[in-house]
Tab-separated table of C-alpha atoms in Angstrom:
chain	number	residue	atom	x	y	z
H	1	MET	CA	0.000	0.000	0.000
H	2	HIS	CA	1.300	3.389	-0.864
H	3	ALA	CA	0.829	6.454	1.169
H	4	SER	CA	1.657	9.911	0.041
H	5	ILE	CA	2.807	12.594	2.346
H	6	PHE	CA	3.179	16.211	1.622
H	7	VAL	CA	6.409	17.629	2.833
H	8	MET	CA	7.168	21.206	3.605
H	9	HIS	CA	9.982	21.787	1.172
H	10	GLU	CA	12.651	23.562	3.095
H	11	THR	CA	13.924	26.709	1.607
H	12	VAL	CA	16.487	28.866	3.224
H	13	GLN	CA	15.505	32.423	3.724
H	14	SER	CA	18.076	34.937	2.641
H	15	GLN	CA	18.802	36.193	6.141
H	16	ASN	CA	19.736	32.652	7.129
H	17	LEU	CA	22.092	32.144	4.222
H	18	ILE	CA	24.995	33.912	5.921
H	19	GLU	CA	24.528	31.741	8.994
H	20	LEU	CA	24.700	28.662	6.784
H	21	PHE	CA	28.035	29.854	5.416
H	22	HIS	CA	29.377	30.444	8.928
H	23	ARG	CA	28.527	26.861	9.827
H	24	LEU	CA	30.278	25.684	6.672
H	25	ASP	CA	33.281	27.830	7.582
H	26	LYS	CA	33.606	26.229	11.019
H	27	ARG	CA	33.234	22.766	9.558
H	28	ILE	CA	35.964	23.383	6.983
H	29	LEU	CA	38.265	24.643	9.720
H	30	THR	CA	37.669	21.724	12.039
H	31	ARG	CA	37.131	18.830	9.655
H	32	PHE	CA	38.730	19.725	6.322
H	33	TYR	CA	41.747	21.548	7.706
H	34	SER	CA	41.770	19.796	11.107
H	35	PHE	CA	42.411	23.226	12.638
H	36	LYS	CA	45.570	23.637	10.505
H	37	GLN	CA	44.269	26.626	8.665
H	38	PRO	CA	46.353	27.812	5.678
H	39	ALA	CA	47.583	31.373	5.536
H	40	HIS	CA	45.341	32.172	2.595
H	41	LYS	CA	41.619	31.910	2.067
H	42	PHE	CA	39.979	30.502	-1.022
H	43	ASP	CA	37.317	32.378	-2.983
H	44	LEU	CA	33.805	31.027	-2.967
H	45	ILE	CA	31.507	32.858	-5.360
H	46	ALA	CA	27.754	32.566	-5.046
H	47	ILE	CA	25.940	32.406	-8.356
H	48	GLY	CA	22.333	32.456	-9.537
H	49	GLY	CA	19.620	32.590	-6.905
H	50	THR	CA	22.126	32.161	-4.074
H	51	ALA	CA	23.863	35.370	-5.101
H	52	LEU	CA	20.529	37.174	-5.351
H	53	GLY	CA	19.622	35.868	-1.905
H	54	LEU	CA	22.865	37.099	-0.372
H	55	LEU	CA	22.355	40.496	-1.982
H	56	GLY	CA	18.807	40.728	-0.650
H	57	LEU	CA	17.238	40.633	-4.107
H	58	LYS	CA	15.486	37.354	-3.493
H	59	LYS	CA	13.723	36.325	-0.356
H	60	GLN	CA	14.635	32.711	-0.477
H	61	SER	CA	17.036	30.313	-2.028
H	62	LYS	CA	16.153	26.762	-2.957
H	63	ASP	CA	19.666	25.451	-3.448
H	64	ILE	CA	23.130	26.813	-2.904
H	65	ASP	CA	25.038	27.354	-6.134
H	66	LEU	CA	28.714	28.128	-5.770
H	67	PHE	CA	31.774	28.620	-7.915
H	68	LEU	CA	35.154	27.846	-6.377
H	69	GLU	CA	37.892	29.929	-7.944
H	70	LEU	CA	40.796	27.686	-8.847
H	71	THR	CA	43.315	30.534	-8.791
H	72	SER	CA	42.579	31.105	-5.111
H	73	VAL	CA	42.966	27.388	-4.394
H	74	SER	CA	46.458	27.287	-5.865
H	75	LYS	CA	47.639	29.484	-2.991
H	76	ILE	CA	46.533	27.038	-0.321
H	77	CYS	CA	46.913	23.579	-1.800
H	78	GLY	CA	50.595	23.188	-0.967
H	79	LYS	CA	52.161	20.290	-2.808
H	80	GLU	CA	48.797	18.894	-3.815
H	81	ASN	CA	47.581	19.496	-7.352
H	82	ALA	CA	45.187	22.481	-7.310
H	83	THR	CA	42.509	20.680	-9.287
H	84	GLU	CA	42.593	17.645	-7.008
H	85	PHE	CA	42.503	19.884	-3.950
H	86	ALA	CA	39.537	21.781	-5.421
H	87	GLN	CA	37.712	18.532	-6.144
H	88	ARG	CA	38.315	17.342	-2.584
H	89	LEU	CA	37.118	20.650	-1.170
H	90	ILE	CA	34.032	20.623	-3.376
H	91	ARG	CA	33.149	17.099	-2.242
H	92	PHE	CA	33.493	18.265	1.349
H	93	ILE	CA	31.222	21.277	0.785
H	94	GLN	CA	28.627	19.191	-1.023
H	95	GLU	CA	28.662	16.592	1.727
H	96	HIS	CA	28.208	19.376	4.277
H	97	PHE	CA	25.085	20.525	2.462
H	98	ASP	CA	23.696	17.015	2.425
H	99	GLY	CA	20.125	18.089	2.971
H	100	SER	CA	20.338	18.277	6.762
H	101	GLU	CA	20.587	22.044	6.397
H	102	GLY	CA	17.399	21.960	4.361
H	103	MET	CA	19.085	22.212	1.002
H	104	GLY	CA	21.775	20.835	-1.238
H	105	ALA	CA	24.674	22.579	-2.864
H	106	ASP	CA	25.951	22.626	-6.406
H	107	VAL	CA	29.615	23.586	-6.408
H	108	SER	CA	32.054	23.625	-9.283
H	109	TYR	CA	35.485	24.986	-10.080
H	110	ASP	CA	35.470	24.712	-13.867
H	111	GLY	CA	32.275	26.407	-14.906
H	112	LEU	CA	28.626	27.123	-14.375
H	113	LYS	CA	26.384	24.520	-15.933
H	114	SER	CA	26.614	25.364	-19.669
H	115	TRP	CA	29.622	27.660	-19.330
H	116	ASN	CA	33.278	26.726	-19.207
H	117	LEU	CA	34.880	29.282	-16.928
H	118	LEU	CA	38.312	27.768	-16.392
H	119	ASP	CA	40.878	30.588	-16.625
H	120	PHE	CA	38.072	33.041	-17.246
H	121	GLU	CA	38.024	36.244	-15.284
H	122	ILE	CA	34.568	36.392	-13.773
H	123	ARG	CA	33.404	39.652	-12.263
H	124	LYS	CA	32.563	39.396	-8.599
H	125	THR	CA	31.923	41.390	-5.476
H	126	TYR	CA	33.107	40.222	-2.084
H	127	LEU	CA	30.731	40.414	0.838
H	128	GLN	CA	31.878	42.296	3.907
H	129	GLU	CA	31.122	39.313	6.118
H	130	GLU	CA	34.345	37.757	7.444
H	131	PHE	CA	34.975	34.029	7.322
H	132	LEU	CA	37.974	32.098	8.574
H	133	CYS	CA	38.570	29.861	5.595
H	134	PHE	CA	37.160	31.634	2.563
H	135	ASN	CA	36.202	34.917	1.024
H	136	LEU	CA	32.549	34.843	0.090
H	137	GLY	CA	31.539	36.788	-2.984
H	138	THR	CA	28.721	37.068	-5.454
H	139	LEU	CA	28.930	36.910	-9.199
H	140	ASN	CA	28.373	40.269	-10.851
H	141	LEU	CA	24.674	40.881	-11.503
H	142	VAL	CA	25.110	41.391	-15.246
H	143	ASP	CA	27.136	38.193	-15.439
H	144	ILE	CA	24.359	36.375	-13.587
H	145	CYS	CA	21.886	37.517	-16.256
H	146	ILE	CA	24.140	36.257	-19.012
H	147	THR	CA	24.643	32.866	-17.400
H	148	LYS	CA	20.861	32.489	-17.425
H	149	LEU	CA	20.575	32.962	-21.183
H	150	VAL	CA	20.865	29.257	-21.977
H	151	ARG	CA	17.855	28.151	-19.992
H	152	TYR	CA	15.955	31.458	-20.075
H	153	ASN	CA	12.861	30.107	-18.348
H	154	VAL	CA	10.210	32.095	-16.489
H	155	ASP	CA	12.110	31.834	-13.192
H	156	ASP	CA	15.344	33.005	-14.826
H	157	ILE	CA	13.514	35.935	-16.331
H	158	ALA	CA	11.966	36.836	-12.982
H	159	ASP	CA	15.536	36.927	-11.596
H	160	MET	CA	16.633	39.150	-14.503
H	161	LEU	CA	13.792	41.516	-13.710
H	162	ARG	CA	14.901	41.644	-10.059
H	163	ILE	CA	18.440	42.411	-11.203
H	164	PHE	CA	17.428	45.139	-13.646
H	165	SER	CA	15.287	46.742	-10.968
H	166	GLN	CA	18.425	47.003	-8.834
H	167	GLU	CA	21.128	47.620	-11.401
H	168	LYS	CA	20.646	49.011	-14.862
H	169	PRO	CA	23.717	48.229	-16.928
H	170	SER	CA	24.310	50.107	-20.154
H	171	ILE	CA	23.672	48.227	-23.378
H	172	PRO	CA	27.393	48.395	-24.369
H	173	GLU	CA	28.354	46.865	-21.007
H	174	LEU	CA	25.797	44.111	-21.477
H	175	ALA	CA	27.020	43.473	-25.034
H	176	SER	CA	30.639	43.380	-23.947
H	177	ARG	CA	30.022	40.815	-21.216
H	178	PHE	CA	27.831	38.767	-23.532
H	179	GLN	CA	30.599	38.583	-26.130
H	180	ALA	CA	33.087	37.539	-23.461
H	181	TYR	CA	30.823	34.756	-22.229
H	182	LEU	CA	29.834	33.612	-25.709
H	183	THR	CA	33.309	32.192	-26.269
H	184	ARG	CA	32.821	30.137	-23.112
H	185	LEU	CA	29.775	28.125	-24.091
H	186	LYS	CA	30.504	24.431	-23.589
H	187	ASN	CA	28.245	23.517	-26.488
H	188	PRO	CA	28.818	25.767	-29.523
H	189	LYS	CA	25.525	24.571	-30.980
H	190	GLN	CA	23.811	26.693	-28.333
H	191	ILE	CA	25.272	29.937	-29.688
H	192	GLY	CA	22.204	30.593	-31.843
H	193	LEU	CA	19.783	29.987	-29.003
H	194	VAL	CA	21.788	32.049	-26.530
H	195	THR	CA	22.137	34.912	-29.000
H	196	GLN	CA	18.395	34.848	-29.621
H	197	ASN	CA	17.723	35.011	-25.888
H	198	TYR	CA	20.310	37.738	-25.464
H	199	GLU	CA	18.477	39.887	-28.033
H	200	ARG	CA	15.271	39.419	-26.062
H	201	MET	CA	16.963	40.337	-22.792
H	202	LYS	CA	18.635	43.354	-24.391
H	203	ASP	CA	15.302	44.563	-25.769
H	204	ALA	CA	13.724	44.190	-22.337
H	205	LEU	CA	16.567	46.116	-20.711
H	206	THR	CA	16.265	48.829	-23.361
H	207	ARG	CA	12.583	49.208	-22.528
H	208	ILE	CA	13.348	49.299	-18.812
H	209	LEU	CA	16.036	51.936	-19.356
H	210	HIS	CA	13.612	54.113	-21.301
H	211	SER	CA	10.669	53.681	-18.967
N	1	MET	CA	-12.738	40.088	-4.531
N	2	ALA	CA	-10.178	42.488	-3.193
N	3	PRO	CA	-6.933	42.661	-5.159
N	4	PHE	CA	-4.028	40.941	-3.487
N	5	SER	CA	-0.426	42.041	-3.422
N	6	GLU	CA	2.406	39.684	-4.292
N	7	ASP	CA	3.167	39.326	-0.582
N	8	ASP	CA	-0.486	38.564	0.193
N	9	ILE	CA	-0.422	35.762	-2.344
N	10	ALA	CA	2.942	34.463	-1.130
N	11	ASN	CA	1.638	34.495	2.458
N	12	ALA	CA	-1.450	32.604	1.413
N	13	TYR	CA	0.578	30.023	-0.522
N	14	ALA	CA	2.661	29.518	2.641
N	15	HIS	CA	-0.484	29.204	4.744
N	16	TYR	CA	-1.783	26.521	2.410
N	17	GLY	CA	1.485	24.595	2.502
N	18	VAL	CA	3.476	25.981	-0.413
N	19	GLN	CA	6.160	28.278	0.886
N	20	LEU	CA	7.582	30.135	-2.070
N	21	GLN	CA	9.219	33.299	-0.906
N	22	GLY	CA	10.523	32.673	2.546
N	23	VAL	CA	7.501	34.367	4.070
N	24	GLU	CA	5.588	33.165	7.048
N	25	ALA	CA	1.947	32.284	6.809
N	26	ALA	CA	-0.074	35.276	7.967
N	27	GLU	CA	-3.203	35.397	10.035
N	28	ASN	CA	-6.469	36.230	8.317
N	29	THR	CA	-5.412	34.388	5.209
N	30	PRO	CA	-7.864	34.848	2.338
N	31	ARG	CA	-9.787	31.822	1.235
N	32	ILE	CA	-7.833	29.611	-1.104
N	33	GLU	CA	-10.362	30.009	-3.907
N	34	ASP	CA	-9.766	33.769	-4.010
N	35	ILE	CA	-6.013	33.240	-4.104
N	36	ILE	CA	-6.364	30.820	-7.007
N	37	LEU	CA	-8.574	33.346	-8.797
N	38	ALA	CA	-5.994	36.082	-8.248
N	39	VAL	CA	-3.245	33.959	-9.806
N	40	LEU	CA	-5.556	33.040	-12.681
N	41	GLU	CA	-6.195	36.720	-13.314
N	42	THR	CA	-2.870	38.449	-12.754
N	43	PRO	CA	-0.006	36.292	-11.559
N	44	PRO	CA	2.853	38.155	-9.936
N	45	PRO	CA	6.419	37.249	-10.985
N	46	GLY	CA	7.640	34.131	-9.270
N	47	ARG	CA	6.566	30.537	-9.164
N	48	PHE	CA	2.904	31.238	-8.463
N	49	VAL	CA	1.649	29.708	-11.716
N	50	SER	CA	4.018	26.753	-11.761
N	51	MET	CA	3.200	25.929	-8.137
N	52	LEU	CA	-0.550	26.191	-8.614
N	53	PRO	CA	-0.981	22.440	-9.312
N	54	THR	CA	0.910	21.747	-6.071
N	55	LEU	CA	-1.362	24.132	-4.197
N	56	ILE	CA	-4.391	22.402	-5.705
N	57	LEU	CA	-3.119	18.875	-5.016
N	58	LYS	CA	-2.302	19.728	-1.432
N	59	ASN	CA	-5.640	21.373	-0.766
N	60	HIS	CA	-8.069	19.721	-3.159
N	61	GLU	CA	-10.370	18.595	-0.371
N	62	LYS	CA	-10.985	22.112	0.858
N	63	ILE	CA	-11.245	23.894	-2.494
N	64	ASP	CA	-14.719	24.846	-3.645
N	65	PHE	CA	-14.221	24.574	-7.403
N	66	ASN	CA	-17.810	25.635	-8.071
N	67	TYR	CA	-17.110	28.901	-6.276
N	68	ILE	CA	-14.031	29.485	-8.442
N	69	LYS	CA	-15.954	28.627	-11.605
N	70	SER	CA	-18.723	31.015	-10.638
N	71	LYS	CA	-16.196	33.857	-10.485
N	72	THR	CA	-14.304	33.158	-13.677
N	73	ASN	CA	-14.619	34.904	-16.996
N	74	ALA	CA	-13.863	33.425	-20.425
N	75	GLN	CA	-10.116	33.800	-20.004
N	76	THR	CA	-9.743	32.690	-16.409
N	77	SER	CA	-12.119	29.819	-17.031
N	78	SER	CA	-9.800	28.450	-19.721
N	79	LYS	CA	-6.806	28.977	-17.461
N	80	LEU	CA	-8.589	27.068	-14.711
N	81	GLY	CA	-9.308	24.205	-17.102
N	82	TYR	CA	-5.684	24.178	-18.174
N	83	ILE	CA	-4.267	24.179	-14.651
N	84	LEU	CA	-6.657	21.474	-13.464
N	85	ASP	CA	-5.651	19.376	-16.455
N	86	VAL	CA	-1.987	19.926	-15.590
N	87	SER	CA	-2.766	19.093	-11.950
N	88	ILE	CA	-4.212	15.740	-13.011
N	89	SER	CA	-1.073	14.992	-15.011
N	90	CYS	CA	1.089	15.993	-12.043
N	91	SER	CA	-0.933	13.765	-9.734
N	92	GLN	CA	-0.452	10.839	-12.108
N	93	GLU	CA	3.288	11.344	-12.009
N	94	ILE	CA	3.683	12.062	-8.348
N	95	ARG	CA	0.968	10.826	-6.097
N	96	LYS	CA	0.498	7.203	-5.237
N	97	LEU	CA	-2.486	7.596	-3.017
N	98	ARG	CA	-5.304	5.444	-1.919
N	99	ASP	CA	-7.596	8.338	-2.764
N	100	GLN	CA	-5.934	9.174	-6.042
N	101	GLN	CA	-8.955	8.081	-8.016
N	102	GLU	CA	-11.121	10.293	-5.876
N	103	LEU	CA	-8.717	13.196	-6.316
N	104	GLN	CA	-8.659	12.843	-10.073
N	105	GLN	CA	-12.401	12.457	-10.162
N	106	THR	CA	-12.739	15.701	-8.223
N	107	LEU	CA	-10.461	17.495	-10.656
N	108	ARG	CA	-12.125	15.989	-13.733
N	109	SER	CA	-15.495	16.971	-12.378
N	110	ALA	CA	-14.213	20.516	-11.828
N	111	ILE	CA	-12.974	20.667	-15.419
N	112	SER	CA	-16.388	19.806	-16.815
N	113	ASN	CA	-18.091	22.795	-18.415
N	114	LEU	CA	-14.761	24.532	-18.855
N	115	ALA	CA	-13.861	25.195	-22.454
N	116	PRO	CA	-10.616	26.047	-24.213
N	117	SER	CA	-10.240	29.624	-25.221
N	118	PRO	CA	-11.046	30.433	-28.854
N	119	LEU	CA	-8.169	32.913	-28.849
N	120	PRO	CA	-4.650	32.299	-27.563
N	121	ILE	CA	-4.136	33.321	-23.959
N	122	VAL	CA	-0.793	34.410	-22.587
N	123	TRP	CA	-0.640	33.463	-18.912
N	124	VAL	CA	2.667	35.009	-17.957
N	125	PRO	CA	3.262	37.696	-15.312
N	126	GLU	CA	2.738	41.047	-16.991
N	127	LYS	CA	6.140	42.418	-15.997
N	128	LEU	CA	7.926	39.500	-17.623
N	129	LYS	CA	6.292	39.815	-21.026
N	130	ILE	CA	8.851	42.370	-22.195
N	131	PHE	CA	11.452	39.605	-22.159
N	132	TYR	CA	9.622	37.749	-24.910
N	133	ARG	CA	8.614	38.243	-28.533
N	134	PRO	CA	5.004	37.664	-29.596
N	135	GLU	CA	5.946	34.460	-31.410
N	136	ASP	CA	7.309	33.037	-28.149
N	137	PHE	CA	3.771	32.766	-26.866
N	138	THR	CA	2.612	30.117	-29.305
N	139	PRO	CA	1.233	27.217	-27.243
N	140	GLN	CA	3.816	24.435	-27.269
N	141	GLU	CA	2.968	21.685	-24.829
N	142	PRO	CA	0.014	19.322	-25.369
N	143	HIS	CA	-1.853	20.871	-22.427
N	144	GLU	CA	-1.163	24.361	-23.768
N	145	LYS	CA	-2.373	23.422	-27.235
N	146	LYS	CA	-5.481	21.778	-25.837
N	147	TRP	CA	-6.444	24.879	-23.832
N	148	CYS	CA	-4.906	27.438	-26.217
N	149	ILE	CA	-2.737	28.905	-23.498
N	150	SER	CA	0.917	29.825	-23.210
N	151	THR	CA	2.565	29.803	-19.784
N	152	LYS	CA	6.205	29.289	-20.838
N	153	TYR	CA	6.288	26.329	-18.436
N	154	ASP	CA	6.470	22.774	-19.654
N	155	LEU	CA	4.779	19.891	-17.886
N	156	GLU	CA	8.117	18.612	-16.560
N	157	THR	CA	8.592	21.892	-14.711
N	158	PHE	CA	5.165	21.688	-13.085
N	159	ILE	CA	5.942	18.110	-12.066
N	160	ARG	CA	9.431	18.957	-10.822
N	161	HIS	CA	8.155	21.838	-8.736
N	162	ALA	CA	5.405	19.669	-7.279
N	163	ARG	CA	7.917	16.941	-6.456
N	164	GLU	CA	9.817	19.433	-4.341
N	165	TYR	CA	6.815	19.609	-2.065
N	166	ILE	CA	5.258	16.202	-2.396
N	167	ARG	CA	6.972	12.972	-1.524
N	168	ASP	CA	5.716	9.507	-2.306
N	169	ALA	CA	6.320	6.971	0.399
């Protein structure tokens, strides 16, 4: 016999996000580093809805999406290969967010879903909040919009609207970042689709700028 | 029916078991039928449309569908038919319930007398429409074609969102 239960899907409210990162910080210090903290911190960049949550543009976050900057890892990995260290660190972070905190985490060091960002200079802003083991930042808002151009679903567009209500980039800035990202698409067959969606987003921004 | 703000609707969703925006359920929550009508008429940005089947599945026993139908116009009536149809499909994918037959019967009964719109309906939050071209609103999915509606959500998204809140055991 089957029974069905409705569960209250746990979402983390934005104000609790920082607290989640502090718990992660302590866990990395005690378990990953075994209290032998390196002199340098690594850079953890929140992307997508997580970034919007940290910036107060979204009230809740369903998952935690993070980008670990490999260049920052190379300063702390010692004799270990930076990529292997990053993979080990990512596994640790993902195991930390195993659902017991109410959500999972998607962490990568080489790209964001459809985008290959290895050796790519992403634009980011560091949060003022201090952590022991890492610097926490958010991906630039314009860059967040561009990374959403592959999927471009209603939720992505709602996020774009939130972003454009906060920050109104110029069209040349948008175009410049789009061109930079376009070379980073993992699947070149998506260039047409992404360009089409970019034109739609640009038109929307143009209307917002003139309203 | 008094117009509801986005926060009012989010609060009501939370009250009825679908927490979307990190808000707490408020006291004096409007009746669920009026909330459904508000989303049928003018959905705010956010997952209000895509979570409507979840809201319906979670609360089907307390929803007075006749009340909703009595308040609909030609457009919202078609939207209601569409979302009930999608809700049935979601329930088939997600729920393994002893009362599933009863649930689906309730929804099928509610759909009766509802007709597809003769003209295409765009059921997308008004503020988001500027991100699309007119041709983007051609109904794509079988449910959309049947009811002549464009939501920009596919059935998989409705199901995925419902799965986040409903667990089979």
